[in-house]
Each structure stands twice: as C-alpha cells, then as structure tokens.
C-alpha angles and dihedrals in degrees: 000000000000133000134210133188122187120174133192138183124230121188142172119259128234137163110267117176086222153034099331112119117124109110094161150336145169143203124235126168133195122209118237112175139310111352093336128116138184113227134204138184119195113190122184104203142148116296093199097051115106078228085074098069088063102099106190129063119195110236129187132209101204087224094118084251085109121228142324134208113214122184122235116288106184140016112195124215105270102273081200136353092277107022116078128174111227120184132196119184133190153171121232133168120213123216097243139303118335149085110318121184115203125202157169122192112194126180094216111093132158119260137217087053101155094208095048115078106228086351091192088064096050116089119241112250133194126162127185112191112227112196113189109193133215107260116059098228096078116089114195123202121177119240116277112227102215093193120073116242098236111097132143126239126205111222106250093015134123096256117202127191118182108186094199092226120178129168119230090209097056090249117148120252133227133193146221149162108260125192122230120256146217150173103017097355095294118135112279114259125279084357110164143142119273108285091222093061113028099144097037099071122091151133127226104227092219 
C-alpha cells in the first residue's frame, strides 16, 4: 500500500509595507519513470509585495543530495488583487526506494498572523512526503488539491474548506490538522489554536 502526505499552510492576510507576501502553498509531485519525479511547487502570495519580483524558490529534496535553486514555471492569471498563483516545476531523480521529505523554506511570510508570534520573521514552510517502494512497478504520484487554499473566514462563523483531492492512483485519502511550520520544518513559534476555540477545530479523517 502506499502512503502520501501533502501539507499546506493556510494563514490569515494582513497589510505589511514590505516583503511580506506568502498566504499558502503545497507540494505535488508526478512519476516519470524509474526513480524520477516531477516536482511542482504552487505558491499563492502578494502581487503587490516587492518580494514578488523575486523569481526562484529553493526547493530540497530531502534526498542528502543538498538543495536547488529552479527558476519560476508558471504565473497564473491574479484569482484576487492580492492573491496570485505562482508555479515551479521540476524534474529530480532519487537514489533509489525509500522516505523522502520535500520541502521549500521561504522568508516571506505574511504578516499580521495572530498564532504566529512575529509572523513576518518566521520562514515560510511546506513539505510533501515521497515514498518510493521497493518494487519498480509502482509508480507513486501525490494527491492533487483541486481547490485553491485562499478562502475567507467570518469571525464567529461555521468555516468550511474543501481541498478537492483527488489521487491519481486510485489510493484512499485521510485527513488531519496540521500545524504551520517554520525554520527547518518545527512548528512555528508560539503556534497554537485560537484560544477562544480550542476544542471546536477538527478535521474528519474521511
């Protein structure tokens, strides 16, 4: 059987002066052949941010073979004035079956994030698991989230995200909470749930 796990952040928006653009993102990745994946980061940020202009992420595999930097694949058309979808793709080949964490740090956060403390000084953070099995038949591809991550929430208001996944290989998807993440993939600090609510979030794992 084989296991996925695709993790995105989802953060609240707020006007920053400066270099402070990233809302959300997630890691997918496509099999290829052999050991070789293709590889795409999809990053939803601040048009307007002088942080936008910056064109190239640094991704790792989490393979030992260190880190890349790609250059940006795909701009999408703005979803709203200050939400716009940015894409890099790329092809890497692993060095054989096993756990593989793949990740993207990024220093441009959104600011005004209530459970982060200092939210603008805390690296933006996504990891996608890649586990290459043992026989090379199996061809492994992540879940693809149809929705975007950018919704709105109403204080005091039911709030519903339906991420849209859907597995290419036909494998059957759980869910959890996640909490977001920062420098080297630990918890961001002073991350919690809202106080005022600690008991009324959850996720239904089917």
């Amino acid at each position: 059987m084989k296991y996925f796990l695709v993790i995105f952040v989802f953060l609240a928006t707020s006007l920053e002066l400066f270099a402070t653009h990233n809302r959300a993102g997630e890691i997918t990745y496509k099999y290829i052949s052999g050991n070789t994946y293709e590889i795409t980061v999809n990053i939803f940020s601040d048009p307007t941010s002088p942080a936008f202009r910056r064109k190239e992420i640094v991704i790792n595999y989490g393979d030992g073979t260190g880190s890349d930097s790609i250059p940006e694949t795909i701009v999408f058309p703005k979803i709203k004035d200050n939400i716009q979808k940015r894409s890099w793709i790329v092809q890497h080949t692993y060095p054989g079956p096993g756990d593989y964490t793949i990740s993207v740090t990024d220093p441009n956060r959104n600011g005004g994030v209530d459970n982060i403390i200092n939210s603008t000084s805390v690296p933006f953070y996504i990891k996608s698991l890649l586990r290459i099995g043992q026989l090379s038949s199996l061809a492994n591809n992540s879940p693809i989230l149809l929705n975007d991550p950018i919704d709105d929430a109403c204080f005091g208001q039911l709030f519903v995200h339906n991420p849209g996944a859907v597995d290419p290989d036909g494998d059957s998807l759980a869910y959890r909470l996640s909490p977001s993440f920062g420098l080297g993939g630990k918890i961001a600090p002073g991350y919690q749930y809202p106080s005022s609510a600690p008991n009324a979030i959850f996720v239904d794992p089917i």
